[in-house]
Amino acid sequence: LSIPNDLDSQLWITGADAWHIDPSRNRGACDGRQPNACVEIDAILGSGPETTDVREWHNDGVYYFGVLNVNDGYPGVPSIIRSSAKVQVFRKNTLPVSFYIPTTGNGDFWYVFKTDSSEIITPTNCITWYPGDGLNPPSCP
């Protein structure tokens, strides 16, 4: 039995209207409905690319972005620190901000950054354990 190396983008939005956008459970909405953020592309074989799009920012929201190694622990699936994952953040008319996965740490989740409606990115860039499917955002150990 061959299990794919599936890395999934994850986005939590906190504030008055909280969301957790996950390609496996809730892909969000980018058609004018809340949360005005969605997973547009979900590659299931670990080589990407995946695309999460924020169409409209919540003024009171904080956005937490990370990458989950969905099949962590299955035979033949490398740990997330051996995935060579890269995240690029594209914003209107600017060069992308790139993040490269740390090569040390324990966990199945790469917590990459947080931002808010100002779109100022605060890197977190740590390996930790997935905070779960609820509305609680990730944190670094």
GROMACS .gro file of C-alpha atoms in nm:
model
  141
    1LEU     CA    1   0.000   0.000   0.000
    2SER     CA    2   0.150   0.331  -0.109
    3ILE     CA    3   0.043   0.639   0.085
    4PRO     CA    4   0.107   0.977  -0.086
    5ASN     CA    5   0.308   1.250   0.081
    6ASP     CA    6   0.024   1.503   0.112
    7LEU     CA    7   0.103   1.851   0.243
    8ASP     CA    8  -0.204   2.072   0.299
    9SER     CA    9  -0.217   2.446   0.347
   10GLN     CA   10  -0.412   2.559   0.652
   11LEU     CA   11  -0.549   2.906   0.733
   12TRP     CA   12  -0.708   3.020   1.058
   13ILE     CA   13  -0.886   3.355   1.079
   14THR     CA   14  -0.962   3.485   1.427
   15GLY     CA   15  -1.177   3.779   1.528
   16ALA     CA   16  -1.550   3.839   1.534
   17ASP     CA   17  -1.598   3.589   1.250
   18ALA     CA   18  -1.358   3.296   1.308
   19TRP     CA   19  -1.273   3.038   1.039
   20HIS     CA   20  -1.041   2.744   0.979
   21ILE     CA   21  -0.980   2.681   0.611
   22ASP     CA   22  -0.853   2.333   0.536
   23PRO     CA   23  -0.876   2.158   0.196
   24SER     CA   24  -0.994   1.834   0.359
   25ARG     CA   25  -1.281   1.979   0.562
   26ASN     CA   26  -1.368   2.341   0.477
   27ARG     CA   27  -1.229   2.495   0.161
   28GLY     CA   28  -1.368   2.841   0.245
   29ALA     CA   29  -1.535   3.067  -0.011
   30CYS     CA   30  -1.391   3.312  -0.266
   31ASP     CA   31  -1.717   3.407  -0.434
   32GLY     CA   32  -1.815   3.705  -0.217
   33ARG     CA   33  -1.941   3.493   0.072
   34GLN     CA   34  -1.764   3.477   0.408
   35PRO     CA   35  -1.480   3.428   0.482
   36ASN     CA   36  -1.370   3.571   0.144
   37ALA     CA   37  -1.073   3.331   0.156
   38CYS     CA   38  -1.041   2.983   0.011
   39VAL     CA   39  -0.823   2.695  -0.100
   40GLU     CA   40  -0.810   2.720  -0.478
   41ILE     CA   41  -0.565   2.438  -0.552
   42ASP     CA   42  -0.501   2.131  -0.334
   43ALA     CA   43  -0.226   1.905  -0.469
   44ILE     CA   44  -0.242   1.564  -0.299
   45LEU     CA   45   0.097   1.423  -0.397
   46GLY     CA   46   0.321   1.653  -0.193
   47SER     CA   47   0.485   1.832  -0.483
   48GLY     CA   48   0.239   2.124  -0.498
   49PRO     CA   49   0.167   2.385  -0.577
   50GLU     CA   50  -0.123   2.460  -0.347
   51THR     CA   51  -0.299   2.795  -0.352
   52THR     CA   52  -0.487   2.965  -0.071
   53ASP     CA   53  -0.640   3.300  -0.166
   54VAL     CA   54  -0.754   3.583   0.062
   55ARG     CA   55  -0.989   3.803  -0.140
   56GLU     CA   56  -1.102   4.043   0.132
   57TRP     CA   57  -0.938   4.105   0.468
   58HIS     CA   58  -1.135   4.109   0.795
   59ASN     CA   59  -1.043   4.432   0.976
   60ASP     CA   60  -1.046   4.267   1.317
   61GLY     CA   61  -0.900   3.934   1.203
   62VAL     CA   62  -0.561   3.779   1.259
   63TYR     CA   63  -0.462   3.522   0.995
   64TYR     CA   64  -0.245   3.222   1.083
   65PHE     CA   65  -0.098   3.017   0.798
   66GLY     CA   66   0.072   2.679   0.808
   67VAL     CA   67   0.127   2.349   0.631
   68LEU     CA   68   0.015   2.009   0.761
   69ASN     CA   69   0.184   1.680   0.672
   70VAL     CA   70  -0.150   1.498   0.636
   71ASN     CA   71  -0.009   1.144   0.618
   72ASP     CA   72   0.265   1.186   0.878
   73GLY     CA   73   0.360   0.853   1.035
   74TYR     CA   74   0.264   0.628   0.744
   75PRO     CA   75   0.541   0.404   0.603
   76GLY     CA   76   0.727   0.578   0.322
   77VAL     CA   77   0.596   0.927   0.408
   78PRO     CA   78   0.886   1.154   0.507
   79SER     CA   79   0.860   1.377   0.812
   80ILE     CA   80   0.761   1.733   0.733
   81ILE     CA   81   1.118   1.859   0.797
   82ARG     CA   82   1.237   1.638   0.510
   83SER     CA   83   0.973   1.761   0.266
   84SER     CA   84   1.169   2.056   0.119
   85ALA     CA   85   0.845   2.256   0.132
   86LYS     CA   86   0.846   2.623   0.037
   87VAL     CA   87   0.572   2.884   0.087
   88GLN     CA   88   0.546   3.192  -0.129
   89VAL     CA   89   0.316   3.480  -0.036
   90PHE     CA   90   0.206   3.688  -0.333
   91ARG     CA   91   0.053   4.031  -0.285
   92LYS     CA   92  -0.066   4.284  -0.540
   93ASN     CA   93   0.222   4.414  -0.752
   94THR     CA   94   0.498   4.298  -0.518
   95LEU     CA   95   0.758   4.027  -0.534
   96PRO     CA   96   0.666   3.720  -0.333
   97VAL     CA   97   0.786   3.666   0.021
   98SER     CA   98   0.937   3.316   0.044
   99PHE     CA   99   0.964   3.085   0.343
  100TYR     CA  100   1.162   2.761   0.350
  101ILE     CA  101   1.074   2.483   0.589
  102PRO     CA  102   1.301   2.446   0.893
  103THR     CA  103   1.513   2.131   0.887
  104THR     CA  104   1.482   2.073   1.262
  105GLY     CA  105   1.191   2.038   1.498
  106ASN     CA  106   0.934   1.785   1.615
  107GLY     CA  107   0.583   1.769   1.481
  108ASP     CA  108   0.366   1.723   1.175
  109PHE     CA  109   0.289   2.092   1.118
  110TRP     CA  110   0.489   2.388   0.986
  111TYR     CA  111   0.351   2.711   1.133
  112VAL     CA  112   0.478   2.961   0.876
  113PHE     CA  113   0.347   3.310   0.958
  114LYS     CA  114   0.067   3.530   1.086
  115THR     CA  115  -0.070   3.856   0.950
  116ASP     CA  116  -0.372   4.083   0.980
  117SER     CA  117  -0.562   4.328   0.762
  118SER     CA  118  -0.249   4.548   0.743
  119GLU     CA  119  -0.094   4.258   0.549
  120ILE     CA  120   0.229   4.291   0.749
  121ILE     CA  121   0.368   3.938   0.772
  122THR     CA  122   0.512   3.820   1.102
  123PRO     CA  123   0.722   3.507   1.041
  124THR     CA  124   0.688   3.226   1.293
  125ASN     CA  125   0.857   2.951   1.089
  126CYS     CA  126   0.848   2.669   1.344
  127ILE     CA  127   0.772   2.298   1.343
  128THR     CA  128   0.506   2.196   1.592
  129TRP     CA  129   0.209   1.962   1.625
  130TYR     CA  130  -0.111   2.031   1.433
  131PRO     CA  131  -0.349   2.225   1.659
  132GLY     CA  132  -0.650   2.029   1.533
  133ASP     CA  133  -0.950   2.088   1.313
  134GLY     CA  134  -1.113   2.352   1.532
  135LEU     CA  135  -1.083   2.729   1.544
  136ASN     CA  136  -0.778   2.740   1.773
  137PRO     CA  137  -0.482   2.871   1.570
  138PRO     CA  138  -0.130   2.726   1.589
  139SER     CA  139   0.149   2.843   1.814
  140CYS     CA  140   0.521   2.777   1.834
  141PRO     CA  141   0.659   2.559   2.112
   0.00000   0.00000   0.00000
